[in-house]
Amino acid sequence: MSKLVEGLYYSKSHEWVKLLGDDVALIGITDFAQSELGDVVFVDLPEVGDTISQEEEFGAVESVKAASDLIAPVSGEILEVNEELVGEPELLNKNPYDNWLLKVKLENNDELGSLLSSDQYADFIK
Amino acid sequence: MINYNKMIFELSNPGRIGYSLPKERFPEYNIMQIETQYLRKDELLLPEVSELDVLRHFTNISNKNFGVENGFYPLGSCTMKYNPKINEEMAGLKAFRNLHPLQPAYTTQGALEVYYNLQQYLSEISGLHEFSLNPYAGAHGELVGLMVIKAYHEDRGDFKRKKIIIPDSAHGTNPASTTVCGMEAVEIVSNERGRVDLESLKAVLSDEIAGMMLTNPNTLGIFENDICEITKLVHEAGGLMYYDGANLNALLGKVRPGDMGFDVMHINLHKTFSTPHGGGGPGSGPVGVTEELTKYLPNPKIKKHENYYYVENSKDALGQISSYFGNYLVALRAYAYIRTLGKENLRLVGPYATLNANYISNALKTAYDLPISGYCMHEVVFNGLINKDTEVKTLDIAKRLLDFGMHAPTIYFPLLFPQSIMIEPTETESKETIDDFINVMHKIAIEAKEQPEILKQAPTTTPIRRTDEVFAAKMMIFSYKDYLEYINNRG
Amino acid sequence: MFKYFPHTKADIDAMLESLNISSIDELFKDVPESVIFNSDYDVPSYLSESELRTHFAELSKKNQELTLFSGLGLYDHYQPAVIDALTSREEFMTSYTPYQPEISQGTLQYIFEYQSMIQTLTGLEVSNASMYDGATATAEACFMACAVTRRNKVLLSSTLNPNTINVIKTYLKYKELEWDFIAEKNGVVDIEDLKNKLNKDIAGVIVQKPNIYGIIENYEGFSEISKANKSLFIVNADISTLGVLKSPKEDGADIACGDCQSLGMPVAFGGPTLGYLATQKEYVRKMPGRICGYTHDLEGKRAFVLTLQAREQHIRRSKANSNICSNQSLMALFATIYLSIMGKNGLKQVNNLSYQGAHYLYDKLVATGKFFDPFQKPFLKEFTLKTSIAKETLQTALLEKGIFGGVGLDVFGECYEGLINFSVTEKRTKAEIDNLVKIVEGLS
């Protein structure tokens, strides 16, 4: 059974978004995503200052047997990248909700409306 | 000596040598006369060992390998047939090994004749018009075949055909080659009989389709019985049909790809035509085409005029994809194989390979989950054990086989089933060998139920046990230098 | 019966009976009748083993084994006897790709040792398990540069081997990537032209040493200029010469590539050889091909495995950076044994002996007054001259005496008209060289 966190926004490509303020959010991958991948050995992330666009690739997560593209759940400018993951990608296996990938400044808050709630996501991964 | 545990660098002793070079003939010259700005300063980390050190080292590590002559090697999709010794003897002939490809054609007529005639034999066996032996491997052949398809469309001024249809059961090289060729892979799903779904195919046909890649028998080891309809549909839509020759062994003597309507194909000489896999290469992936497409085959080409063979570079060709004639000495082995079998025995290859596979399929289907019923061709795919109540996975079954002195089948491919086990016996295996394998597989099925921990622990009799792949990917120790740094940091 | 098919009549009957059928043909019932091939292949009848030997003896007579003074990417270096003895071991030769590491440590270990040797020769951090040949390895290096920089164009030195250029052009053309050439000046790549052509579209800059003329190029400033433009600097180098020449790392390369034929491999009518490809770890995930890594088994025993496989086609499928599936594994074993036998001193000596012979021949040819050097640049084992002797006269006279050398570079195209190549390895004796000189002295 995959863990879920209430109050986050979820995408069908298994990323989550956590709103921190009016237009700043964290992006990460879900517990379901990390368990499907297995032991994560590498995370490829963009740089601060880059922009990401909803439904477009922005990086990749790699395990021994699989590689999965990261798909942006929202559009925005990257404010921060979780550098800790570069040295310790296994943190994504340990706690995918505390170990966010990117902090972004949202371009359009309406995009959040196209994402799933935790209940909807729970149904989606059933 | 399976406990041998040294790297060649660890045998090094400064000053020791293993080579034998002539005396200096022209001492008035010396390489140190080259200005120092051109010379390396970094020390070389190469071993200094004796000739016997080298022989013992590589002999000892060879003992940790498993080859076709060690035992049964039912690796699906890889056609691990016996690699005849006489082919090696022929490939070792100095009159071929010491030829420079730029020598004038009149000094290399024997080598050119072998190339020319082999491509003719392959054309005859495939029902196509002409082959290039230049592609170095199967995936290279795919890329070259796709280049032919692209060149054909562009030559007609049709630049929008950039999509290649590929079934979801295909080898990963198909979509990867498509991307490398600057085209887009369009995946279609298989039907419940494990074959191309005609409705899904029709749905993706358009004037943007350049062609379709198909393996037949497909990666489930079953024949695409709608093949005539498939080729007709793709041709009507203006596309070309590409035959992935990975599974050609099944058809030898029975069916020719050209007769099924394929326009372009590659053959893996290291599968169907018995050349050794060499631990991963060198292979050879000749590409064959219909008469209409012949002009696009890559340069250099070998042609024949009366009884004289010559090298030609043509402007119509798609270009060069190798420096010269591909892995020539590999092709020469395939030539020796075809001459050894002759038309009398070539025709028996597919039937015997198919008989062996069906015999296994029938004998194992009481214990292993056969997802597609009916006859298979040269290989059979099971989806793990019938008994799904055990914790035992396909990986465990594969590892346990190693303890019984047999190589594992291909596992987790094709991707259509979660626990795929793909078994290909080839025609060179005897009934006794296959019966042994069947008995072992049944024994493993019983162990899975009664003593699953044996399977989870397997293998235990091999030179090493299961490996830590996460460590390898995270630590990225790719060289002896990295290894020394790792050891030093660890203290 | 036939020697490769163990099926007796009784075996076949028993197998058919278990399947409850009466003939093998019934197994092909899924094949439409219209595509069943019912006739014999139009190929010759079978040959017995001794007949095959005779046939090959006849074919051999149609080939002329010549004394090679030719180079241009394929060199006649000495091959230690132990190599064939070891590479022909069935455990190495007949095994597949090492997908089951528990019974493939032999293959995996020599790949690791091969990677280690390429690492030290190039100076770069990581080598893959090998590529098809030097030309395709260089084309893949171009793809890598485009993937790393997300740019679409490469700059090719005009002094690359024309075969390498042609293969790169084919690969790039079909992948819909672009290229341009950096001009040569007096036989070497021109840094001023590089400066003019670098712009934000350029993914990589590819040079070769020794170059097509045999000249050892100087890359001072190339790496800095490329890096300033965020382009990768790619050096294609004859691997054997790296035993003495500056390593690609010392040249500031981001990627090194080339052919390993010069490690004692037979010229073999062009193949098999193998290509090497090495880079820095920061780019390893864009690197094509297999990579072997060090690890341990569950008992802590030293072990080697294929790693970073998530880059490769069998996992990434259409998103993989390369479609390569195999490597030239057995040739990587060849290279590893060669370099084990030669060691660092042997490799230096091979280069020195080749240098000595080449320079002796060069001086003798120039002294005839019939040859002159249009470039006057440093070289190692091969060099390019112009001559007053007609090209055909020269080559024919040498061939008549069993020598292949003095190859006109115009075999690669008209732009090389008038240029003649000679190459000398440690195998060429003084008598052979003097004989060659004597022959050309008699020509006009």
CSV table of N, CA and C in Angstrom, one decimal, chain B residues 308-404:
chain,number,residue,atom,x,y,z
B,308,TYR,N,35.3,-11.2,-62.3
B,308,TYR,CA,36.1,-10.3,-61.6
B,308,TYR,C,35.3,-9.5,-60.6
B,309,TYR,N,35.8,-9.5,-59.3
B,309,TYR,CA,35.1,-8.8,-58.2
B,309,TYR,C,35.8,-7.5,-58.0
B,310,TYR,N,35.0,-6.4,-57.8
B,310,TYR,CA,35.6,-5.1,-57.5
B,310,TYR,C,34.7,-4.3,-56.5
B,311,VAL,N,35.4,-3.3,-56.0
B,311,VAL,CA,34.7,-2.4,-55.0
B,311,VAL,C,34.2,-1.2,-55.7
B,312,GLU,N,32.9,-0.8,-55.3
B,312,GLU,CA,32.3,0.3,-55.9
B,312,GLU,C,31.7,1.2,-54.8
B,313,ASN,N,31.9,2.5,-55.1
B,313,ASN,CA,31.2,3.5,-54.2
B,313,ASN,C,30.2,4.2,-55.1
B,314,SER,N,28.9,4.2,-54.7
B,314,SER,CA,27.9,4.8,-55.6
B,314,SER,C,27.3,6.1,-55.0
B,315,LYS,N,26.9,7.0,-55.8
B,315,LYS,CA,26.3,8.2,-55.3
B,315,LYS,C,24.9,8.0,-54.8
B,316,ASP,N,24.2,7.0,-55.3
B,316,ASP,CA,22.9,6.7,-54.8
B,316,ASP,C,22.8,6.1,-53.4
B,317,ALA,N,24.0,5.6,-53.0
B,317,ALA,CA,24.0,4.9,-51.7
B,317,ALA,C,23.7,5.8,-50.6
B,318,LEU,N,23.2,5.2,-49.5
B,318,LEU,CA,22.8,6.1,-48.3
B,318,LEU,C,24.0,6.7,-47.7
B,319,GLY,N,25.2,6.3,-48.0
B,319,GLY,CA,26.4,6.8,-47.4
B,319,GLY,C,27.2,5.6,-46.9
B,320,GLN,N,28.2,6.0,-46.0
B,320,GLN,CA,29.1,4.9,-45.4
B,320,GLN,C,28.7,4.8,-44.0
B,321,ILE,N,28.6,3.5,-43.5
B,321,ILE,CA,28.2,3.3,-42.1
B,321,ILE,C,29.3,2.5,-41.4
B,322,SER,N,30.4,2.2,-42.1
B,322,SER,CA,31.5,1.5,-41.6
B,322,SER,C,32.7,2.0,-42.4
B,323,SER,N,33.9,1.8,-41.8
B,323,SER,CA,35.1,2.2,-42.6
B,323,SER,C,35.3,1.4,-43.8
B,324,TYR,N,35.1,0.0,-43.7
B,324,TYR,CA,35.3,-0.8,-44.9
B,324,TYR,C,34.1,-1.9,-45.0
B,325,PHE,N,34.5,-3.1,-44.8
B,325,PHE,CA,33.5,-4.2,-45.1
B,325,PHE,C,32.9,-4.8,-43.9
B,326,GLY,N,32.7,-4.0,-42.9
B,326,GLY,CA,32.1,-4.5,-41.6
B,326,GLY,C,33.0,-5.5,-40.9
B,327,ASN,N,32.4,-6.4,-40.1
B,327,ASN,CA,33.3,-7.4,-39.4
B,327,ASN,C,33.5,-8.5,-40.4
B,328,TYR,N,34.4,-8.3,-41.3
B,328,TYR,CA,34.6,-9.2,-42.4
B,328,TYR,C,34.9,-10.6,-42.0
B,329,LEU,N,35.7,-10.8,-41.0
B,329,LEU,CA,36.1,-12.2,-40.6
B,329,LEU,C,34.9,-12.9,-40.0
B,330,VAL,N,33.9,-12.2,-39.4
B,330,VAL,CA,32.7,-12.8,-38.9
B,330,VAL,C,31.9,-13.3,-40.1
B,331,ALA,N,31.8,-12.5,-41.1
B,331,ALA,CA,31.0,-12.9,-42.3
B,331,ALA,C,31.7,-14.1,-42.9
B,332,LEU,N,33.0,-14.2,-42.9
B,332,LEU,CA,33.7,-15.3,-43.5
B,332,LEU,C,33.3,-16.6,-42.8
B,333,ARG,N,33.1,-16.5,-41.5
B,333,ARG,CA,32.7,-17.7,-40.7
B,333,ARG,C,31.3,-18.2,-41.2
B,334,ALA,N,30.4,-17.2,-41.4
B,334,ALA,CA,29.1,-17.5,-41.8
B,334,ALA,C,29.1,-18.2,-43.2
B,335,TYR,N,30.0,-17.7,-44.0
B,335,TYR,CA,30.2,-18.3,-45.3
B,335,TYR,C,30.6,-19.8,-45.2
B,336,ALA,N,31.6,-20.0,-44.3
B,336,ALA,CA,32.0,-21.4,-44.1
B,336,ALA,C,30.9,-22.3,-43.6
B,337,TYR,N,30.0,-21.7,-42.7
B,337,TYR,CA,28.9,-22.4,-42.2
B,337,TYR,C,27.9,-22.8,-43.3
B,338,ILE,N,27.6,-21.9,-44.1
B,338,ILE,CA,26.6,-22.1,-45.2
B,338,ILE,C,27.2,-23.2,-46.2
B,339,ARG,N,28.5,-23.1,-46.5
B,339,ARG,CA,29.1,-24.1,-47.4
B,339,ARG,C,29.1,-25.5,-46.7
B,340,THR,N,29.3,-25.5,-45.4
B,340,THR,CA,29.3,-26.8,-44.7
B,340,THR,C,27.9,-27.4,-44.7
B,341,LEU,N,26.9,-26.6,-44.4
B,341,LEU,CA,25.5,-27.2,-44.4
B,341,LEU,C,25.0,-27.5,-45.8
B,342,GLY,N,25.3,-26.6,-46.7
B,342,GLY,CA,24.8,-26.8,-48.1
B,342,GLY,C,23.2,-26.7,-48.1
B,343,LYS,N,22.7,-26.7,-49.3
B,343,LYS,CA,21.2,-26.6,-49.4
B,343,LYS,C,20.5,-27.8,-48.7
B,344,GLU,N,21.2,-28.9,-48.6
B,344,GLU,CA,20.6,-30.1,-48.0
B,344,GLU,C,20.3,-30.0,-46.5
B,345,ASN,N,21.2,-29.3,-45.8
B,345,ASN,CA,21.1,-29.2,-44.4
B,345,ASN,C,20.5,-27.9,-43.9
B,346,LEU,N,20.7,-26.8,-44.7
B,346,LEU,CA,20.2,-25.5,-44.3
B,346,LEU,C,18.7,-25.6,-44.1
B,347,ARG,N,18.0,-26.4,-44.9
B,347,ARG,CA,16.6,-26.5,-44.9
B,347,ARG,C,16.1,-27.2,-43.6
B,348,LEU,N,17.0,-27.9,-42.9
B,348,LEU,CA,16.5,-28.6,-41.7
B,348,LEU,C,16.7,-27.8,-40.4
B,349,VAL,N,17.4,-26.7,-40.5
B,349,VAL,CA,17.7,-25.9,-39.3
B,349,VAL,C,16.4,-25.4,-38.6
B,350,GLY,N,15.5,-24.7,-39.4
B,350,GLY,CA,14.3,-24.2,-38.8
B,350,GLY,C,13.4,-25.3,-38.2
B,351,PRO,N,13.1,-26.4,-39.0
B,351,PRO,CA,12.3,-27.4,-38.5
B,351,PRO,C,12.9,-28.1,-37.2
B,352,TYR,N,14.2,-28.4,-37.1
B,352,TYR,CA,14.7,-29.0,-35.9
B,352,TYR,C,14.6,-28.1,-34.7
B,353,ALA,N,14.9,-26.8,-35.0
B,353,ALA,CA,14.9,-25.8,-33.9
B,353,ALA,C,13.5,-25.7,-33.4
B,354,THR,N,12.5,-25.8,-34.3
B,354,THR,CA,11.1,-25.7,-33.9
B,354,THR,C,10.6,-26.9,-33.2
B,355,LEU,N,11.1,-28.1,-33.6
B,355,LEU,CA,10.7,-29.3,-33.0
B,355,LEU,C,11.2,-29.3,-31.5
B,356,ASN,N,12.5,-28.9,-31.3
B,356,ASN,CA,13.1,-28.8,-30.0
B,356,ASN,C,12.3,-27.9,-29.1
B,357,ALA,N,11.9,-26.8,-29.6
B,357,ALA,CA,11.2,-25.8,-28.8
B,357,ALA,C,9.8,-26.3,-28.4
B,358,ASN,N,9.1,-26.9,-29.3
B,358,ASN,CA,7.8,-27.4,-29.0
B,358,ASN,C,7.8,-28.6,-28.0
B,359,TYR,N,8.8,-29.4,-28.2
B,359,TYR,CA,9.0,-30.5,-27.2
B,359,TYR,C,9.1,-29.9,-25.8
B,360,ILE,N,9.9,-28.9,-25.6
B,360,ILE,CA,10.1,-28.2,-24.3
B,360,ILE,C,8.8,-27.6,-23.9
B,361,SER,N,8.1,-26.9,-24.8
B,361,SER,CA,6.9,-26.2,-24.4
B,361,SER,C,5.9,-27.2,-23.9
B,362,ASN,N,5.7,-28.3,-24.6
B,362,ASN,CA,4.7,-29.3,-24.2
B,362,ASN,C,5.1,-30.0,-22.9
B,363,ALA,N,6.4,-30.2,-22.7
B,363,ALA,CA,6.8,-30.9,-21.5
B,363,ALA,C,6.7,-30.0,-20.2
B,364,LEU,N,6.8,-28.7,-20.4
B,364,LEU,CA,6.9,-27.8,-19.2
B,364,LEU,C,5.5,-27.1,-18.9
B,365,LYS,N,4.6,-27.3,-19.8
B,365,LYS,CA,3.3,-26.5,-19.6
B,365,LYS,C,2.5,-27.0,-18.5
B,366,THR,N,2.8,-28.1,-17.9
B,366,THR,CA,2.1,-28.6,-16.8
B,366,THR,C,2.6,-27.9,-15.5
B,367,ALA,N,3.7,-27.3,-15.5
B,367,ALA,CA,4.3,-26.7,-14.3
B,367,ALA,C,4.4,-25.2,-14.5
B,368,TYR,N,4.6,-24.8,-15.7
B,368,TYR,CA,4.9,-23.3,-16.0
B,368,TYR,C,3.7,-22.8,-16.8
B,369,ASP,N,3.5,-21.5,-16.6
B,369,ASP,CA,2.3,-20.8,-17.1
B,369,ASP,C,2.6,-20.4,-18.6
B,370,LEU,N,1.9,-21.1,-19.5
B,370,LEU,CA,2.1,-20.8,-20.9
B,370,LEU,C,0.9,-19.9,-21.3
B,371,PRO,N,1.2,-18.6,-21.5
B,371,PRO,CA,0.2,-17.6,-21.7
B,371,PRO,C,-0.5,-17.7,-23.1
B,372,ILE,N,0.3,-18.2,-24.1
B,372,ILE,CA,-0.3,-18.2,-25.4
B,372,ILE,C,-0.3,-19.7,-25.8
B,373,SER,N,-1.5,-20.3,-26.0
B,373,SER,CA,-1.5,-21.7,-26.4
B,373,SER,C,-1.2,-21.9,-27.8
B,374,GLY,N,-1.1,-23.1,-28.2
B,374,GLY,CA,-0.8,-23.4,-29.6
B,374,GLY,C,0.7,-23.7,-29.8
B,375,TYR,N,1.1,-24.0,-31.0
B,375,TYR,CA,2.5,-24.3,-31.3
B,375,TYR,C,3.3,-23.0,-31.3
B,376,CYS,N,4.5,-23.2,-30.8
B,376,CYS,CA,5.5,-22.1,-30.9
B,376,CYS,C,6.4,-22.4,-32.0
B,377,MET,N,7.3,-21.5,-32.3
B,377,MET,CA,8.3,-21.7,-33.4
B,377,MET,C,9.6,-22.2,-32.7
B,378,HIS,N,10.7,-21.4,-32.8
B,378,HIS,CA,12.0,-21.9,-32.3
B,378,HIS,C,12.2,-21.6,-30.9
B,379,GLU,N,11.2,-20.8,-30.3
B,379,GLU,CA,11.4,-20.6,-28.8
B,379,GLU,C,10.0,-20.5,-28.2
B,380,VAL,N,10.0,-20.6,-26.9
B,380,VAL,CA,8.7,-20.6,-26.1
B,380,VAL,C,8.9,-19.6,-24.9
B,381,VAL,N,7.8,-18.9,-24.7
B,381,VAL,CA,7.8,-18.0,-23.6
B,381,VAL,C,6.8,-18.4,-22.5
B,382,PHE,N,7.2,-18.6,-21.3
B,382,PHE,CA,6.3,-18.9,-20.2
B,382,PHE,C,6.2,-17.6,-19.3
B,383,ASN,N,5.1,-17.5,-18.6
B,383,ASN,CA,5.0,-16.4,-17.6
B,383,ASN,C,5.1,-17.0,-16.2
B,384,GLY,N,6.3,-17.3,-15.9
B,384,GLY,CA,6.6,-17.9,-14.5
B,384,GLY,C,5.9,-19.2,-14.3
B,385,LEU,N,5.8,-19.6,-13.0
B,385,LEU,CA,5.2,-20.8,-12.6
B,385,LEU,C,3.7,-20.7,-12.7
B,386,ILE,N,3.0,-21.9,-12.9
B,386,ILE,CA,1.6,-21.9,-12.9
B,386,ILE,C,1.1,-21.5,-11.4
B,387,ASN,N,1.8,-22.1,-10.5
B,387,ASN,CA,1.5,-21.9,-9.1
B,387,ASN,C,2.0,-20.5,-8.7
B,388,LYS,N,1.0,-19.6,-8.6
B,388,LYS,CA,1.4,-18.2,-8.3
B,388,LYS,C,1.4,-17.9,-6.8
B,389,ASP,N,1.2,-19.0,-6.0
B,389,ASP,CA,1.1,-18.8,-4.5
B,389,ASP,C,2.5,-18.8,-3.9
B,390,THR,N,3.5,-19.2,-4.6
B,390,THR,CA,4.8,-19.1,-4.0
B,390,THR,C,5.4,-17.7,-4.1
B,391,GLU,N,6.5,-17.5,-3.4
B,391,GLU,CA,7.2,-16.2,-3.5
B,391,GLU,C,8.2,-16.2,-4.6
B,392,VAL,N,8.3,-17.4,-5.3
B,392,VAL,CA,9.3,-17.6,-6.2
B,392,VAL,C,9.0,-16.8,-7.5
B,393,LYS,N,10.0,-16.0,-8.0
B,393,LYS,CA,9.9,-15.2,-9.2
B,393,LYS,C,10.8,-15.9,-10.3
B,394,THR,N,10.5,-15.4,-11.5
B,394,THR,CA,11.3,-15.8,-12.6
B,394,THR,C,12.8,-15.7,-12.4
B,395,LEU,N,13.2,-14.6,-11.7
B,395,LEU,CA,14.7,-14.4,-11.4
B,395,LEU,C,15.2,-15.6,-10.6
B,396,ASP,N,14.4,-16.0,-9.7
B,396,ASP,CA,14.9,-17.1,-8.8
B,396,ASP,C,15.1,-18.4,-9.6
B,397,ILE,N,14.1,-18.7,-10.5
B,397,ILE,CA,14.2,-19.9,-11.3
B,397,ILE,C,15.4,-19.8,-12.2
B,398,ALA,N,15.7,-18.6,-12.8
B,398,ALA,CA,16.9,-18.5,-13.6
B,398,ALA,C,18.1,-18.7,-12.9
B,399,LYS,N,18.2,-18.2,-11.7
B,399,LYS,CA,19.4,-18.3,-10.9
B,399,LYS,C,19.6,-19.8,-10.4
B,400,ARG,N,18.5,-20.4,-10.1
B,400,ARG,CA,18.6,-21.8,-9.7
B,400,ARG,C,19.2,-22.7,-10.8
B,401,LEU,N,18.8,-22.4,-12.1
B,401,LEU,CA,19.3,-23.2,-13.2
B,401,LEU,C,20.8,-23.2,-13.3
B,402,LEU,N,21.4,-22.1,-12.8
B,402,LEU,CA,22.9,-22.0,-12.9
B,402,LEU,C,23.5,-23.1,-12.0
B,403,ASP,N,22.8,-23.4,-10.9
B,403,ASP,CA,23.3,-24.4,-10.0
B,403,ASP,C,23.3,-25.8,-10.6
B,404,PHE,N,22.5,-25.9,-11.6
B,404,PHE,CA,22.4,-27.2,-12.3
B,404,PHE,C,23.3,-27.3,-13.5
